[in-house]
mmCIF file of C-alpha atoms and ligand atoms in Angstrom:
data_model
loop_
_atom_site.group_PDB
_atom_site.id
_atom_site.type_symbol
_atom_site.label_atom_id
_atom_site.label_comp_id
_atom_site.label_asym_id
_atom_site.label_seq_id
_atom_site.Cartn_x
_atom_site.Cartn_y
_atom_site.Cartn_z
ATOM 1 C CA MET A 1 46.425 -110.369 77.855
ATOM 2 C CA THR A 2 45.848 -108.728 74.500
ATOM 3 C CA LEU A 3 42.939 -109.039 72.096
ATOM 4 C CA VAL A 4 43.462 -108.322 68.375
ATOM 5 C CA PRO A 5 41.366 -108.804 65.258
ATOM 6 C CA LEU A 6 43.303 -110.380 62.378
ATOM 7 C CA PRO A 7 41.732 -109.317 59.073
ATOM 8 C CA ALA A 8 40.907 -112.171 56.665
ATOM 9 C CA PHE A 9 39.240 -112.297 53.244
ATOM 10 C CA ALA A 10 37.296 -109.119 52.382
ATOM 11 C CA ASP A 11 35.762 -108.312 55.775
ATOM 12 C CA ASN A 12 36.239 -111.208 58.234
ATOM 13 C CA TYR A 13 38.043 -110.918 61.534
ATOM 14 C CA ILE A 14 39.851 -113.820 63.160
ATOM 15 C CA TRP A 15 40.116 -112.869 66.830
ATOM 16 C CA MET A 16 43.387 -113.589 68.596
ATOM 17 C CA LEU A 17 43.711 -113.565 72.370
ATOM 18 C CA GLN A 18 47.326 -113.526 73.474
ATOM 19 C CA ASN A 19 48.422 -114.510 76.962
ATOM 20 C CA GLY A 20 52.184 -114.490 77.477
ATOM 21 C CA SER A 21 53.789 -116.739 74.873
ATOM 22 C CA HIS A 22 50.550 -118.473 73.897
ATOM 23 C CA ALA A 23 47.449 -117.554 71.923
ATOM 24 C CA ILE A 24 43.872 -118.592 71.240
ATOM 25 C CA VAL A 25 42.175 -117.822 67.938
ATOM 26 C CA VAL A 26 38.481 -117.640 67.164
ATOM 27 C CA ASP A 27 36.886 -118.569 63.829
ATOM 28 C CA PRO A 28 39.996 -118.953 61.661
ATOM 29 C CA GLY A 29 38.443 -119.008 58.206
ATOM 30 C CA ASP A 30 41.950 -118.831 56.796
ATOM 31 C CA ALA A 31 45.113 -120.283 58.367
ATOM 32 C CA GLN A 32 47.664 -117.898 56.828
ATOM 33 C CA PRO A 33 46.819 -114.695 58.762
ATOM 34 C CA VAL A 34 47.086 -116.764 61.959
ATOM 35 C CA PHE A 35 50.405 -118.359 61.002
ATOM 36 C CA ASP A 36 51.721 -114.863 60.181
ATOM 37 C CA ALA A 37 50.548 -113.405 63.493
ATOM 38 C CA LEU A 38 51.982 -116.332 65.478
ATOM 39 C CA ALA A 39 55.349 -116.005 63.718
ATOM 40 C CA ARG A 40 55.496 -112.206 64.151
ATOM 41 C CA ALA A 41 55.062 -112.415 67.931
ATOM 42 C CA HIS A 42 56.727 -115.849 68.452
ATOM 43 C CA LEU A 43 53.519 -117.325 69.842
ATOM 44 C CA GLN A 44 52.313 -120.872 70.249
ATOM 45 C CA LEU A 45 48.707 -121.639 69.416
ATOM 46 C CA ALA A 46 46.966 -123.281 72.381
ATOM 47 C CA ALA A 47 43.352 -123.437 71.254
ATOM 48 C CA ILE A 48 40.916 -122.692 68.451
ATOM 49 C CA LEU A 49 37.344 -121.627 69.231
ATOM 50 C CA VAL A 50 34.695 -121.990 66.517
ATOM 51 C CA THR A 51 31.280 -120.291 66.736
ATOM 52 C CA HIS A 52 29.570 -121.873 63.705
ATOM 53 C CA HIS A 53 30.219 -124.090 60.702
ATOM 54 C CA HIS A 54 30.467 -121.561 57.837
ATOM 55 C CA ALA A 55 33.643 -121.901 55.751
ATOM 56 C CA ASP A 56 34.729 -118.288 56.318
ATOM 57 C CA HIS A 57 34.974 -119.192 60.045
ATOM 58 C CA THR A 58 36.376 -122.743 59.814
ATOM 59 C CA GLY A 59 38.486 -122.923 56.623
ATOM 60 C CA GLY A 60 41.819 -122.685 58.469
ATOM 61 C CA VAL A 61 41.014 -124.997 61.381
ATOM 62 C CA VAL A 62 42.513 -128.234 60.039
ATOM 63 C CA ALA A 63 45.783 -126.678 58.835
ATOM 64 C CA LEU A 64 46.233 -124.832 62.146
ATOM 65 C CA ARG A 65 45.456 -127.870 64.267
ATOM 66 C CA GLU A 66 47.780 -130.105 62.261
ATOM 67 C CA ALA A 67 50.648 -127.602 62.405
ATOM 68 C CA THR A 68 50.291 -126.623 66.081
ATOM 69 C CA GLY A 69 48.391 -129.379 67.899
ATOM 70 C CA ALA A 70 45.966 -126.752 69.226
ATOM 71 C CA GLN A 71 42.772 -128.052 70.822
ATOM 72 C CA VAL A 72 39.631 -127.189 68.872
ATOM 73 C CA PHE A 73 36.326 -126.265 70.578
ATOM 74 C CA GLY A 74 33.184 -125.976 68.455
ATOM 75 C CA PRO A 75 29.401 -126.159 68.394
ATOM 76 C CA ALA A 76 27.850 -129.469 69.451
ATOM 77 C CA GLY A 77 24.865 -128.797 67.216
ATOM 78 C CA GLU A 78 26.841 -128.459 63.981
ATOM 79 C CA SER A 79 29.470 -130.519 62.244
ATOM 80 C CA ILE A 80 32.958 -129.127 61.765
ATOM 81 C CA ALA A 81 36.126 -131.089 60.941
ATOM 82 C CA GLU A 82 36.822 -133.765 63.591
ATOM 83 C CA PRO A 83 38.364 -134.067 66.083
ATOM 84 C CA TYR A 84 36.996 -131.240 68.194
ATOM 85 C CA THR A 85 35.431 -130.768 71.609
ATOM 86 C CA PRO A 86 31.680 -130.217 71.055
ATOM 87 C CA LEU A 87 30.114 -127.572 73.306
ATOM 88 C CA ALA A 88 26.618 -126.269 74.018
ATOM 89 C CA ARG A 89 24.890 -124.021 76.547
ATOM 90 C CA GLY A 90 26.253 -124.465 80.050
ATOM 91 C CA ASP A 91 29.533 -125.989 78.887
ATOM 92 C CA HIS A 92 32.931 -124.348 79.282
ATOM 93 C CA ALA A 93 36.014 -124.135 77.101
ATOM 94 C CA GLU A 94 39.237 -123.993 79.083
ATOM 95 C CA ALA A 95 42.488 -122.823 77.550
ATOM 96 C CA LEU A 96 45.468 -120.739 78.684
ATOM 97 C CA GLY A 97 44.051 -120.759 82.204
ATOM 98 C CA LEU A 98 40.936 -118.960 80.923
ATOM 99 C CA ARG A 99 37.432 -120.326 81.315
ATOM 100 C CA PHE A 100 34.943 -119.401 78.575
ATOM 101 C CA GLU A 101 31.225 -119.848 79.150
ATOM 102 C CA VAL A 102 29.263 -121.190 76.205
ATOM 103 C CA PHE A 103 25.828 -119.920 75.124
ATOM 104 C CA ASP A 104 23.555 -121.284 72.405
ATOM 105 C CA ILE A 105 22.717 -118.457 70.016
ATOM 106 C CA PRO A 106 20.898 -120.068 67.050
ATOM 107 C CA GLY A 107 19.397 -118.100 64.173
ATOM 108 C CA HIS A 108 22.211 -117.364 61.705
ATOM 109 C CA THR A 109 22.948 -121.092 61.813
ATOM 110 C CA ALA A 110 21.076 -123.791 63.749
ATOM 111 C CA GLY A 111 23.822 -124.596 66.249
ATOM 112 C CA HIS A 112 25.676 -121.262 66.530
ATOM 113 C CA ILE A 113 27.386 -120.763 69.907
ATOM 114 C CA ALA A 114 29.043 -117.820 71.669
ATOM 115 C CA PHE A 115 32.074 -117.868 73.966
ATOM 116 C CA PHE A 116 31.975 -115.481 76.933
ATOM 117 C CA LEU A 117 34.966 -114.645 79.108
ATOM 118 C CA PRO A 118 33.827 -112.928 82.341
ATOM 119 C CA ALA A 119 35.627 -109.870 83.705
ATOM 120 C CA ASP A 120 38.963 -110.461 85.377
ATOM 121 C CA ALA A 121 39.047 -107.873 88.160
ATOM 122 C CA ARG A 122 42.553 -108.907 89.217
ATOM 123 C CA HIS A 123 43.998 -107.880 85.861
ATOM 124 C CA GLY A 124 41.498 -105.112 85.142
ATOM 125 C CA GLN A 125 40.150 -106.930 82.068
ATOM 126 C CA ALA A 126 36.634 -106.208 80.853
ATOM 127 C CA PRO A 127 34.490 -109.183 79.781
ATOM 128 C CA ILE A 128 34.751 -110.442 76.209
ATOM 129 C CA VAL A 129 32.186 -112.174 74.013
ATOM 130 C CA PHE A 130 32.952 -113.911 70.732
ATOM 131 C CA CYS A 131 29.603 -113.903 68.968
ATOM 132 C CA GLY A 132 30.494 -114.927 65.398
ATOM 133 C CA ASP A 133 27.838 -113.857 62.891
ATOM 134 C CA THR A 134 24.961 -113.369 65.363
ATOM 135 C CA LEU A 135 25.519 -109.862 66.759
ATOM 136 C CA PHE A 136 27.396 -107.312 64.666
ATOM 137 C CA SER A 137 28.114 -103.746 65.609
ATOM 138 C CA GLY A 138 24.959 -101.893 64.582
ATOM 139 C CA GLY A 139 23.365 -105.040 63.171
ATOM 140 C CA CYS A 140 22.821 -108.785 63.361
ATOM 141 C CA GLY A 141 23.493 -111.784 61.156
ATOM 142 C CA ARG A 142 21.219 -112.983 58.410
ATOM 143 C CA ILE A 143 18.817 -115.694 59.481
ATOM 144 C CA PHE A 144 19.926 -118.639 57.327
ATOM 145 C CA GLU A 145 19.040 -121.756 59.322
ATOM 146 C CA GLY A 146 16.961 -120.558 62.252
ATOM 147 C CA THR A 147 13.828 -118.514 62.826
ATOM 148 C CA PRO A 148 13.340 -114.848 63.731
ATOM 149 C CA ALA A 149 12.158 -116.008 67.175
ATOM 150 C CA GLN A 150 15.442 -117.864 67.695
ATOM 151 C CA MET A 151 17.520 -114.903 66.524
ATOM 152 C CA LEU A 152 15.613 -112.530 68.806
ATOM 153 C CA ALA A 153 16.135 -114.866 71.780
ATOM 154 C CA SER A 154 19.839 -115.189 70.923
ATOM 155 C CA LEU A 155 20.259 -111.410 70.765
ATOM 156 C CA ASP A 156 18.422 -111.144 74.095
ATOM 157 C CA THR A 157 20.947 -113.600 75.570
ATOM 158 C CA LEU A 158 23.839 -111.455 74.346
ATOM 159 C CA ALA A 159 22.139 -108.199 75.363
ATOM 160 C CA ALA A 160 21.972 -109.458 78.967
ATOM 161 C CA LEU A 161 25.792 -109.412 79.262
ATOM 162 C CA PRO A 162 27.501 -106.578 81.180
ATOM 163 C CA ASP A 163 27.698 -103.092 79.597
ATOM 164 C CA ASP A 164 31.476 -103.125 79.349
ATOM 165 C CA THR A 165 31.608 -106.467 77.508
ATOM 166 C CA ARG A 166 33.879 -106.229 74.477
ATOM 167 C CA VAL A 167 31.857 -107.475 71.514
ATOM 168 C CA CYS A 168 34.023 -109.442 69.088
ATOM 169 C CA CYS A 169 32.081 -110.054 65.875
ATOM 170 C CA GLY A 170 33.032 -112.073 62.809
ATOM 171 C CA HIS A 171 32.833 -109.279 60.241
ATOM 172 C CA GLU A 172 33.562 -105.593 59.677
ATOM 173 C CA TYR A 173 30.026 -104.703 58.599
ATOM 174 C CA THR A 174 29.684 -101.707 60.916
ATOM 175 C CA LEU A 175 29.356 -98.756 58.511
ATOM 176 C CA ALA A 176 26.778 -100.494 56.302
ATOM 177 C CA ASN A 177 24.864 -101.541 59.416
ATOM 178 C CA LEU A 178 24.897 -97.985 60.776
ATOM 179 C CA ARG A 179 23.539 -96.599 57.498
ATOM 180 C CA PHE A 180 20.514 -98.861 57.962
ATOM 181 C CA ALA A 181 20.302 -98.076 61.687
ATOM 182 C CA ARG A 182 20.059 -94.349 60.854
ATOM 183 C CA ALA A 183 17.204 -95.056 58.439
ATOM 184 C CA VAL A 184 15.371 -96.772 61.313
ATOM 185 C CA GLU A 185 16.228 -94.239 64.031
ATOM 186 C CA PRO A 186 17.205 -90.913 62.421
ATOM 187 C CA GLY A 187 16.713 -89.112 65.733
ATOM 188 C CA ASN A 188 19.052 -91.309 67.809
ATOM 189 C CA ALA A 189 21.864 -88.953 68.920
ATOM 190 C CA ASP A 190 24.024 -91.814 70.266
ATOM 191 C CA LEU A 191 23.808 -93.390 66.830
ATOM 192 C CA THR A 192 24.916 -90.152 65.138
ATOM 193 C CA HIS A 193 27.937 -89.859 67.431
ATOM 194 C CA TYR A 194 28.877 -93.519 67.119
ATOM 195 C CA THR A 195 28.644 -93.303 63.316
ATOM 196 C CA ALA A 196 31.070 -90.362 63.209
ATOM 197 C CA HIS A 197 33.438 -92.286 65.496
ATOM 198 C CA CYS A 198 33.322 -95.424 63.309
ATOM 199 C CA GLU A 199 33.696 -93.444 60.061
ATOM 200 C CA SER A 200 36.868 -91.886 61.390
ATOM 201 C CA LEU A 201 38.218 -95.301 62.460
ATOM 202 C CA ARG A 202 37.560 -96.756 58.993
ATOM 203 C CA ALA A 203 39.085 -93.706 57.300
ATOM 204 C CA HIS A 204 42.313 -94.660 59.093
ATOM 205 C CA GLY A 205 41.949 -98.353 58.246
ATOM 206 C CA THR A 206 41.275 -99.187 61.905
ATOM 207 C CA PRO A 207 38.746 -101.904 62.877
ATOM 208 C CA THR A 208 35.550 -100.626 64.511
ATOM 209 C CA LEU A 209 35.651 -103.737 66.696
ATOM 210 C CA PRO A 210 35.519 -104.767 69.427
ATOM 211 C CA SER A 211 32.441 -102.722 70.177
ATOM 212 C CA GLN A 212 30.954 -102.435 73.670
ATOM 213 C CA LEU A 213 27.693 -104.041 74.623
ATOM 214 C CA GLY A 214 26.445 -100.874 76.349
ATOM 215 C CA THR A 215 26.998 -98.980 73.091
ATOM 216 C CA GLU A 216 25.204 -101.652 71.074
ATOM 217 C CA ARG A 217 22.177 -101.424 73.341
ATOM 218 C CA ARG A 218 21.973 -97.701 72.562
ATOM 219 C CA ILE A 219 22.591 -97.809 68.799
ATOM 220 C CA ASN A 220 21.810 -101.270 67.383
ATOM 221 C CA PRO A 221 18.217 -101.480 66.076
ATOM 222 C CA PHE A 222 18.232 -105.269 66.417
ATOM 223 C CA LEU A 223 18.775 -104.912 70.186
ATOM 224 C CA ARG A 224 16.161 -102.132 70.243
ATOM 225 C CA SER A 225 13.195 -103.692 68.459
ATOM 226 C CA ARG A 226 11.003 -103.105 71.545
ATOM 227 C CA GLU A 227 11.899 -99.388 71.787
ATOM 228 C CA ALA A 228 9.079 -97.032 70.791
ATOM 229 C CA THR A 229 11.160 -95.331 68.073
ATOM 230 C CA VAL A 230 12.099 -98.623 66.397
ATOM 231 C CA LEU A 231 8.618 -100.102 66.829
ATOM 232 C CA GLN A 232 7.041 -97.099 65.136
ATOM 233 C CA ALA A 233 9.494 -97.096 62.241
ATOM 234 C CA VAL A 234 9.062 -100.831 61.584
ATOM 235 C CA ARG A 235 5.271 -100.692 61.856
ATOM 236 C CA ALA A 236 5.156 -97.880 59.311
ATOM 237 C CA GLN A 237 7.658 -99.520 56.950
ATOM 238 C CA ALA A 238 6.069 -102.996 57.049
ATOM 239 C CA HIS A 239 2.436 -101.864 57.504
ATOM 240 C CA LEU A 240 2.098 -103.775 60.763
ATOM 241 C CA GLY A 241 -0.770 -103.146 63.115
ATOM 242 C CA ALA A 242 -0.287 -101.828 66.642
ATOM 243 C CA ASP A 243 -1.018 -105.351 67.914
ATOM 244 C CA ALA A 244 1.869 -107.004 66.034
ATOM 245 C CA ALA A 245 3.809 -109.419 68.256
ATOM 246 C CA GLU A 246 7.402 -108.521 69.102
ATOM 247 C CA VAL A 247 8.755 -111.376 67.012
ATOM 248 C CA GLU A 248 6.750 -110.131 64.002
ATOM 249 C CA VAL A 249 8.266 -106.694 64.481
ATOM 250 C CA PHE A 250 11.735 -108.195 64.755
ATOM 251 C CA ALA A 251 11.189 -110.329 61.620
ATOM 252 C CA ALA A 252 9.989 -107.270 59.701
ATOM 253 C CA LEU A 253 13.021 -105.279 60.868
ATOM 254 C CA ARG A 254 15.360 -108.052 59.643
ATOM 255 C CA GLN A 255 13.474 -108.188 56.335
ATOM 256 C CA TRP A 256 13.722 -104.404 55.965
ATOM 257 C CA LYS A 257 17.505 -104.692 56.366
ATOM 258 C CA ASN A 258 17.649 -107.516 53.788
ATOM 259 C CA ASP A 259 15.908 -105.253 51.252
ATOM 260 C CA PHE A 260 17.753 -102.045 52.227
ATOM 261 C CA ARG A 261 20.059 -100.502 49.615
HETATM 262 ZN ZN1 ZN B 301 28.332 -117.157 59.053
HETATM 263 FE FE1 FE B 302 30.761 -115.148 58.380
#
């Protein structure tokens, strides 16, 4: 089984999971990069997974379904082009003999879902999570339809996954995210090392993704908003008192990132 990010638009990734002669794609905002990848490797498209309704994640769904007959799985709490199989927390998406667990991760959009594929010890495959625009490497999505409390709970859900989970995000935002992360935690040595690693990947035109969840827990300020270093930085930046609730701190951290240049 192979996992590859197909670049689309300026900075989107359409994730493709290949198993033998068949493939699954996640969040095809554009059909053409998928058609090209299928043709290159002589693959048949078995299924399309959609994390949320934004056009840069769904724009290619109809053309791909009509051309290939692939089954579409999407969020029950949002409307995407019918027909599709609506999924929410506790549901599963089954395709290519793989069984994806579904989590609700609202915040970026109201009905955003994640697809989690547990480890396959038999084939030595680490777990995989497709988290759309909720968790990015070094950052998190903007809160468009939900609340900071929802986004924090969604990130907590993702942060509870195993350390070696491969984190498959919807965008290559890593370097910009890490610049902000360093402003929050200038003394974080893991962050310094990870930044150098990602800068060298980008210098060679290589995706920084998938990331690993264990790495994200060490470097991503949005998974670290309860750490003393992050707490202190946010309190000082946003003039919060020592008694500020954790969701207030998280909201202020997200706001700081929105305003960061
Ligand atoms: Zn989005
Ligand atoms: Fe997006």
